[in-house]
Coordinates of C-alpha atoms in Angstrom, one line a residue:
Chain A
M1 CA 122.6 59.3 176.0
T2 CA 122.6 60.2 172.5
D3 CA 124.2 58.3 170.1
N4 CA 126.1 61.4 169.2
E5 CA 127.6 61.3 172.9
A6 CA 128.2 57.4 172.8
K7 CA 130.2 57.7 169.5
R8 CA 132.6 60.5 170.9
I9 CA 133.2 58.3 173.9
M10 CA 134.0 55.6 171.6
E11 CA 136.1 57.7 169.8
A12 CA 138.1 58.5 173.1
L13 CA 138.3 55.0 173.8
L14 CA 139.8 54.0 170.1
F15 CA 142.3 57.5 171.0
I16 CA 143.7 55.5 173.6
S17 CA 143.6 52.2 172.6
D18 CA 146.8 50.7 171.5
K19 CA 145.0 47.3 170.5
P20 CA 141.6 46.8 168.4
L21 CA 138.7 47.6 170.1
A22 CA 136.4 45.2 170.0
S23 CA 132.6 46.2 170.0
E24 CA 132.0 43.7 173.5
E25 CA 134.5 46.0 174.7
A26 CA 132.8 48.9 173.7
R27 CA 129.7 47.7 175.1
R28 CA 130.9 47.2 178.5
V29 CA 131.7 51.1 178.8
L30 CA 128.3 51.8 177.4
K31 CA 126.3 49.4 178.6
E32 CA 122.5 50.9 177.5
F33 CA 123.6 50.0 174.0
D34 CA 123.1 47.3 172.1
A35 CA 125.6 45.5 169.7
K36 CA 124.0 46.5 167.0
T37 CA 124.2 50.3 168.2
V38 CA 127.7 50.3 169.1
N39 CA 128.6 48.5 165.7
R40 CA 126.7 51.2 163.4
L41 CA 128.0 53.6 165.7
L42 CA 131.8 52.4 165.4
D43 CA 130.9 52.2 161.3
E44 CA 129.7 55.9 161.3
L45 CA 133.0 56.8 163.1
K46 CA 135.0 55.1 160.7
S47 CA 133.1 56.3 157.5
E48 CA 133.5 59.8 159.3
Y49 CA 137.4 59.8 159.7
G50 CA 137.2 58.5 156.0
Y51 CA 135.3 61.2 154.3
S52 CA 137.2 64.0 156.6
K53 CA 140.8 63.1 155.0
K54 CA 142.7 63.2 158.5
G55 CA 146.2 61.8 158.9
F56 CA 144.6 58.8 160.5
C57 CA 141.7 56.7 159.9
V58 CA 139.5 53.8 162.0
E59 CA 140.4 50.7 160.4
E60 CA 138.3 47.7 161.0
V61 CA 140.7 44.7 162.2
A62 CA 141.1 41.3 164.0
G63 CA 137.7 41.6 165.5
G64 CA 138.0 45.4 166.8
W65 CA 138.3 48.9 165.5
Q66 CA 141.4 50.6 166.1
L67 CA 142.8 54.1 164.9
V68 CA 146.0 53.9 162.1
T69 CA 147.8 56.3 160.3
D70 CA 147.4 56.6 156.6
P71 CA 149.9 54.7 154.6
Y72 CA 150.4 57.6 152.3
F73 CA 152.1 59.5 155.4
A74 CA 154.3 56.6 156.3
P75 CA 157.7 58.4 154.4
W76 CA 156.8 61.7 157.0
I77 CA 156.5 59.3 159.9
R78 CA 159.6 57.8 159.6
K79 CA 161.1 60.5 159.6
L80 CA 160.3 60.7 163.2
Y81 CA 159.7 57.6 164.3
K82 CA 161.3 54.2 163.3
K83 CA 158.5 51.3 163.1
E84 CA 159.7 48.4 165.1
M85 CA 160.0 45.9 162.6
T86 CA 158.4 42.4 163.0
D87 CA 160.6 39.5 161.7
K88 CA 159.6 38.7 158.5
L89 CA 158.1 35.5 158.0
S90 CA 160.2 32.6 156.3
R91 CA 158.6 30.9 153.4
P92 CA 158.0 27.7 154.9
A93 CA 156.3 29.4 157.8
L94 CA 154.0 31.5 155.3
E95 CA 153.2 28.7 153.4
T96 CA 152.3 26.8 156.6
L97 CA 150.4 29.7 158.3
A98 CA 148.2 29.9 154.6
I99 CA 147.1 26.4 155.0
I100 CA 146.3 26.5 158.7
A101 CA 144.6 29.9 157.7
Y102 CA 142.7 28.4 154.9
K103 CA 142.1 25.0 156.4
Q104 CA 141.3 25.5 160.1
P105 CA 140.9 23.7 162.1
I106 CA 143.7 21.6 160.8
T107 CA 146.0 18.6 162.5
R108 CA 149.7 18.8 162.1
N109 CA 149.6 15.8 160.0
D110 CA 147.1 17.4 157.2
I111 CA 149.4 20.1 156.9
E112 CA 152.4 17.9 156.1
S113 CA 150.4 16.2 153.4
I114 CA 149.5 19.4 151.8
R115 CA 153.0 20.4 152.4
G116 CA 155.1 17.1 151.1
V117 CA 157.6 18.3 154.1
S118 CA 157.6 18.0 158.1
I119 CA 156.7 21.1 159.4
D120 CA 158.2 20.6 163.1
G121 CA 160.2 23.7 163.6
V122 CA 157.6 26.0 161.3
I123 CA 154.7 25.3 164.0
K124 CA 156.6 26.0 166.7
T125 CA 157.7 29.1 165.5
L126 CA 154.4 29.9 164.3
C127 CA 153.0 29.2 168.0
D128 CA 156.0 31.2 169.6
R129 CA 155.0 34.1 167.8
N130 CA 151.6 33.6 168.8
L131 CA 150.3 33.4 164.7
V132 CA 148.6 30.1 165.8
K133 CA 147.2 28.4 169.0
I134 CA 146.5 24.5 169.3
S135 CA 142.8 24.9 169.6
G136 CA 142.1 21.2 171.3
R137 CA 142.2 17.3 169.6
K138 CA 140.8 16.6 167.1
E139 CA 138.0 12.8 167.8
A140 CA 139.7 10.6 165.7
P141 CA 142.4 7.9 166.4
G142 CA 145.2 9.4 168.3
R143 CA 143.0 12.2 169.2
P144 CA 145.9 14.4 167.1
I145 CA 146.2 18.4 168.1
I146 CA 144.6 20.9 165.6
Y147 CA 145.6 24.3 165.3
V148 CA 143.9 27.7 164.3
T149 CA 144.7 30.9 164.1
T150 CA 145.1 33.4 166.2
K151 CA 143.9 37.3 166.9
E152 CA 147.3 38.4 166.4
F153 CA 147.7 36.6 162.8
L154 CA 144.6 38.8 161.7
E155 CA 146.1 42.1 163.1
R156 CA 149.2 41.4 161.5
F157 CA 147.7 40.8 158.3
G158 CA 145.5 43.6 158.5
L159 CA 142.3 41.4 158.2
P160 CA 139.3 42.4 159.9
S161 CA 138.4 38.2 160.5
L162 CA 139.2 35.3 158.6
S163 CA 135.9 35.4 156.0
H164 CA 138.2 38.6 154.8
L165 CA 140.9 36.1 153.6
P166 CA 141.3 36.4 149.7
R167 CA 139.2 33.9 148.1
I168 CA 141.5 30.6 147.6
E169 CA 139.3 29.7 144.8
D170 CA 140.7 32.5 142.7
F171 CA 144.2 31.0 143.4
H172 CA 143.8 27.7 140.7
L173 CA 142.2 28.4 137.6
E174 CA 140.5 25.1 136.9
S175 CA 138.2 23.2 139.4
K176 CA 138.7 19.7 140.2
E177 CA 135.8 18.0 137.6
K178 CA 138.5 20.2 134.8
I179 CA 141.3 18.1 136.2
S180 CA 139.9 14.9 136.0
E181 CA 138.3 15.5 132.5
E182 CA 141.9 16.9 131.3
V183 CA 143.5 13.9 132.4
Q184 CA 140.7 11.7 131.0
D185 CA 141.8 13.3 127.6
A186 CA 145.2 12.9 128.1
I187 CA 144.9 9.2 128.6
K188 CA 142.7 9.0 125.4
G189 CA 145.3 10.6 123.9
S190 CA 148.0 8.1 124.8
E191 CA 146.1 5.3 123.8
K192 CA 145.5 6.5 120.4
K193 CA 149.1 7.2 119.7
S194 CA 149.6 3.4 121.1
Chain B
M1 CA 189.9 26.7 146.4
S2 CA 186.4 26.5 146.6
Y3 CA 183.2 26.9 144.9
K4 CA 180.1 28.5 145.8
V5 CA 177.2 27.0 144.4
K6 CA 173.7 29.2 144.6
L7 CA 171.2 26.4 144.8
E8 CA 167.3 27.3 144.2
I9 CA 165.7 26.4 147.7
F10 CA 162.9 24.1 147.7
E11 CA 160.8 23.8 150.3
G12 CA 160.3 20.2 149.7
P13 CA 159.7 17.5 146.6
L14 CA 156.4 19.1 145.6
D15 CA 158.2 22.7 145.2
L16 CA 161.0 21.2 143.5
L17 CA 158.4 19.4 140.8
L18 CA 156.2 22.5 140.3
Y19 CA 159.8 23.9 139.6
F20 CA 160.1 21.7 136.8
I21 CA 156.8 22.0 135.8
K22 CA 157.3 25.9 135.7
K23 CA 160.4 26.0 133.7
D24 CA 159.6 23.7 130.8
E25 CA 156.5 25.1 130.9
I26 CA 154.8 21.9 131.1
N27 CA 151.4 21.3 131.1
I28 CA 150.5 20.0 134.8
Y29 CA 147.5 17.8 133.5
D30 CA 149.8 15.8 131.3
I31 CA 153.2 15.8 132.9
P32 CA 155.4 13.5 130.9
I33 CA 156.6 11.3 133.9
S34 CA 159.7 9.6 132.5
K35 CA 161.0 13.2 131.9
I36 CA 160.0 14.4 135.0
T37 CA 161.6 11.4 137.0
D38 CA 164.9 11.8 135.2
Q39 CA 165.2 15.1 136.1
Y40 CA 164.1 14.7 139.6
L41 CA 166.7 12.1 140.4
Q42 CA 169.3 14.2 138.4
Y43 CA 168.6 16.7 141.1
L44 CA 168.8 14.1 143.8
E45 CA 172.5 13.1 142.5
F46 CA 173.3 16.6 142.7
M47 CA 172.1 17.2 145.9
K48 CA 174.3 14.1 147.0
L49 CA 177.6 15.5 145.2
L50 CA 176.8 18.8 147.3
D51 CA 177.1 16.8 150.3
L52 CA 173.2 17.8 151.4
N53 CA 171.5 15.8 153.2
I54 CA 168.2 14.4 151.4
A55 CA 165.2 14.5 153.3
G56 CA 163.4 11.6 153.6
E57 CA 160.5 13.3 151.6
Y58 CA 162.7 13.5 148.8
L59 CA 163.2 9.7 148.5
V60 CA 159.5 8.8 149.1
M61 CA 158.7 11.2 146.2
A62 CA 161.8 9.6 143.8
A63 CA 159.7 6.3 144.9
T64 CA 156.0 7.5 144.0
L65 CA 157.5 9.0 140.8
M66 CA 159.1 5.8 139.6
H67 CA 156.1 4.0 140.5
I68 CA 153.7 6.2 138.3
K69 CA 156.2 5.8 135.5
S70 CA 156.1 2.1 135.6
K71 CA 152.3 1.8 135.8
L72 CA 152.4 4.0 133.0
L73 CA 154.8 1.5 131.2
L74 CA 152.2 -1.6 131.7
P75 CA 149.5 -2.0 129.6
P76 CA 146.2 -1.6 131.8
E77 CA 144.7 -5.1 132.8
E78 CA 142.0 -5.8 131.2
R79 CA 139.4 -5.9 133.6
E80 CA 140.4 -2.6 134.5
A81 CA 139.9 -1.5 131.4
E82 CA 136.4 -2.4 131.1
E83 CA 135.7 -0.4 134.0
E84 CA 134.5 2.9 132.9
E85 CA 136.6 5.0 135.2
V86 CA 140.2 4.2 133.9
K87 CA 142.3 6.1 136.5
D88 CA 145.5 7.8 135.4
P89 CA 148.3 6.9 137.5
R90 CA 149.6 10.3 137.7
Q91 CA 145.9 12.1 138.7
E92 CA 146.7 11.8 142.5
L93 CA 150.2 13.5 142.0
V94 CA 148.3 16.5 139.6
E95 CA 145.8 16.9 142.4
K96 CA 148.6 17.2 145.2
L97 CA 150.7 19.5 143.1
L98 CA 147.5 21.7 142.3
E99 CA 146.3 22.1 146.1
Y100 CA 150.4 22.8 146.9
Q101 CA 150.4 25.5 144.5
K102 CA 146.9 27.0 145.9
F103 CA 148.5 27.4 149.0
K104 CA 151.8 28.4 147.6
E105 CA 150.1 31.2 145.7
A106 CA 148.0 31.9 149.0
A107 CA 151.2 32.1 150.9
A108 CA 152.9 34.4 148.2
K109 CA 149.3 36.6 149.0
L110 CA 149.7 36.9 152.7
D111 CA 153.2 38.2 152.1
I112 CA 152.0 40.9 150.1
M113 CA 149.8 41.6 152.9
E114 CA 152.1 42.0 155.4
K115 CA 154.0 44.1 153.3
G116 CA 151.1 46.5 152.9
R117 CA 150.9 46.5 156.5
K118 CA 154.4 48.3 156.9
D119 CA 153.4 51.7 156.0
I120 CA 150.8 51.8 159.0
F121 CA 151.0 53.0 162.1
K122 CA 149.1 52.3 165.2
R123 CA 149.1 54.1 168.6
Q124 CA 151.8 52.9 170.9
A125 CA 151.2 51.6 174.1
P126 CA 150.9 54.5 176.5
G127 CA 152.3 52.5 179.1
D128 CA 151.7 52.4 182.4
I129 CA 148.8 55.1 182.4
L130 CA 146.6 52.0 180.4
S131 CA 146.3 49.1 182.5
K132 CA 142.9 47.7 181.2
D133 CA 141.8 47.3 184.5
T134 CA 144.3 44.5 184.8
Q135 CA 142.9 42.6 187.5
V136 CA 145.7 39.6 188.3
R137 CA 143.9 36.7 187.3
Y138 CA 143.8 34.0 190.3
F139 CA 142.7 30.7 190.7
E140 CA 141.2 28.7 193.4
A141 CA 143.8 27.0 195.4
N142 CA 143.4 23.1 196.2
I143 CA 143.6 21.4 199.3
F144 CA 147.1 20.2 198.4
D145 CA 148.3 23.6 197.7
L146 CA 147.2 24.1 201.3
I147 CA 149.0 21.5 202.7
S148 CA 152.2 22.0 200.8
A149 CA 152.0 25.6 202.3
F150 CA 151.3 24.3 205.7
S151 CA 154.2 21.6 205.5
K152 CA 156.7 24.8 204.7
I153 CA 155.3 26.7 207.5
L154 CA 156.3 23.3 210.0
K155 CA 159.7 22.9 208.2
E156 CA 160.4 26.8 208.8
M157 CA 159.3 26.6 212.7
P158 CA 162.8 26.8 214.7
K159 CA 163.6 23.7 215.9
E160 CA 164.1 24.8 219.8
T161 CA 161.2 25.9 221.3
F162 CA 160.4 26.2 224.7
H163 CA 157.7 24.1 226.4
N164 CA 155.5 26.5 227.6
I165 CA 152.6 24.5 229.7
V166 CA 149.7 26.1 228.8
K167 CA 146.2 24.4 229.3
D168 CA 144.4 24.2 226.2
E169 CA 145.6 27.4 224.8
F170 CA 143.6 27.6 221.5
T171 CA 140.9 26.0 220.3
V172 CA 140.1 25.4 216.8
E173 CA 136.9 27.5 217.4
E174 CA 139.0 30.3 218.8
K175 CA 141.0 30.2 216.0
M176 CA 138.4 30.6 213.9
H177 CA 136.6 33.7 215.2
D178 CA 140.2 35.1 215.3
I179 CA 140.7 34.7 211.6
Y180 CA 137.1 35.6 210.8
H181 CA 137.7 39.1 212.9
M182 CA 141.0 39.3 211.2
L183 CA 139.0 39.3 207.9
V184 CA 136.3 41.5 208.6
A185 CA 139.2 44.3 209.4
R186 CA 141.2 43.3 206.4
P187 CA 140.0 42.4 203.1
K188 CA 142.7 39.9 202.5
L189 CA 145.2 37.8 204.7
M190 CA 148.2 36.0 203.5
F191 CA 148.5 32.4 204.5
T192 CA 151.7 32.6 206.0
E193 CA 151.0 35.8 208.6
L194 CA 148.8 33.7 210.5
F195 CA 151.4 31.5 211.3
K196 CA 154.0 34.2 212.0
D197 CA 153.4 34.5 215.6
A198 CA 152.4 31.3 216.4
K199 CA 154.2 29.7 219.4
N200 CA 154.2 26.3 219.0
K201 CA 153.5 23.1 216.5
F202 CA 150.1 22.9 218.6
E203 CA 149.1 26.7 217.5
I204 CA 150.1 26.1 213.9
V205 CA 148.1 22.8 213.5
V206 CA 144.9 24.2 215.2
T207 CA 145.4 27.7 213.0
F208 CA 145.6 25.2 209.8
L209 CA 142.4 23.2 211.0
S210 CA 140.6 26.4 211.9
I211 CA 141.3 27.8 208.0
L212 CA 140.4 24.1 206.7
E213 CA 136.9 24.5 208.8
L214 CA 136.6 28.2 207.8
I215 CA 136.5 27.1 204.0
R216 CA 134.6 23.8 204.3
L217 CA 131.8 25.9 205.9
K218 CA 132.4 28.4 203.0
E219 CA 133.4 31.5 205.1
I220 CA 136.4 31.7 203.3
K221 CA 138.1 31.4 200.1
V222 CA 141.6 30.8 199.3
Y223 CA 143.5 31.8 196.4
Q224 CA 147.0 32.0 194.9
K225 CA 148.4 33.9 191.9
H226 CA 150.4 31.5 190.6
M227 CA 151.3 27.5 191.1
F228 CA 153.2 27.6 194.7
D229 CA 152.7 31.3 195.1
E230 CA 152.0 32.2 198.7
I231 CA 148.3 31.4 199.5
E232 CA 146.2 34.8 199.9
I233 CA 142.8 34.4 201.9
I234 CA 139.7 36.2 201.2
R235 CA 136.5 36.2 202.8
N236 CA 133.6 34.5 200.8
T237 CA 131.2 37.3 200.0
E238 CA 128.5 35.1 198.4
S239 CA 127.6 33.0 202.3
M240 CA 127.3 36.5 204.3
K241 CA 125.4 34.5 206.7
P242 CA 126.3 34.5 210.1
G243 CA 127.0 30.8 210.5
I244 CA 129.8 30.7 212.3
H245 CA 128.5 32.1 215.0
S246 CA 126.5 29.4 215.4
S247 CA 128.3 26.6 214.2
G248 CA 129.9 24.9 217.5
A249 CA 132.6 22.7 218.1
L250 CA 134.0 20.6 215.0

């Protein structure tokens, strides 16, 4: 089979998939191709769709590939179809989810210590919505449960993988060293005043 | 007459403190503890006035703030001052606030990302055409499942039975052959159907023993779809050797 044929097969698979198609799944069908080639062909397909300016494109999300419409055409699509709106996440839920996403695997206690409040109800909501799951127990006193995010989490936020999360370092401007430096300065300042 | 009060909703004591800091444009690295503590306690009073339940975390933070305040008021102890590292009592709180602030921003970012997804449509599930080789997942039934299925059958057996006197009508060996040959003809048997035509308790017991023996000889496998579900019997294709025919009595 030529690469081109394989690519068309994958195109067909993408066409009928309602979930991101993982490259391992594509490989189940195209057994003679190695993972590298399958990934390359899917990538090629993605750029082919990108160049040719179609109404939809191949998007890389949640560890797979998927056909999605161009957001530009949303107003027209809406005239015909309503998108089932997923329930918006509350602020506590989003904050907790953010902490789990960046710090996973993480125990409930560690989450609560960052947020400064109990997360009883929130963690249940997140688990019920399949955005986080219990991945096991930490080998620490009490063997607390540890949480990680799920594939659905990646899909919901349009992330190809966890490494595509916005860099958290960009969020706070000063590093820790700077903090203590400034604190030290402040102390010196107050000492001088007194 | 009732008043409606619009309250900023805070996600906890850290959020509340960040609010004070932002509102008064306070330098987070040099928090005027005394001022912040007063503001914080005032807010708690306000919450009490409104008859809001004050969560324990808010009280803990109030205690922490007052503890820091008192530490700052006291002159540093001689010994401490001599040590090179003079730790600001506020440092721990500042670090906590910054850490929390970071994730608050991360949450806001996630919110934006989620909103960005609302204009993207993906293919709808094409319904029943696409049952991506959805094999029903089975798990192997254990001995207790077998026993409970067996006792169910015994219970369902009609109480009144006619006692035909038949001499050794059923032997385990024969039953084993029967079951085995049924499985050659059909890929799958239901556990209960093996007992459907059982004439008496003795036959049921013999049938059950044959199943156990066939499992022991690795000739068959028993499965169920869910816990407490109907048990299904299939041939163990891994060992297709003709062991059954040579194996003698139990």
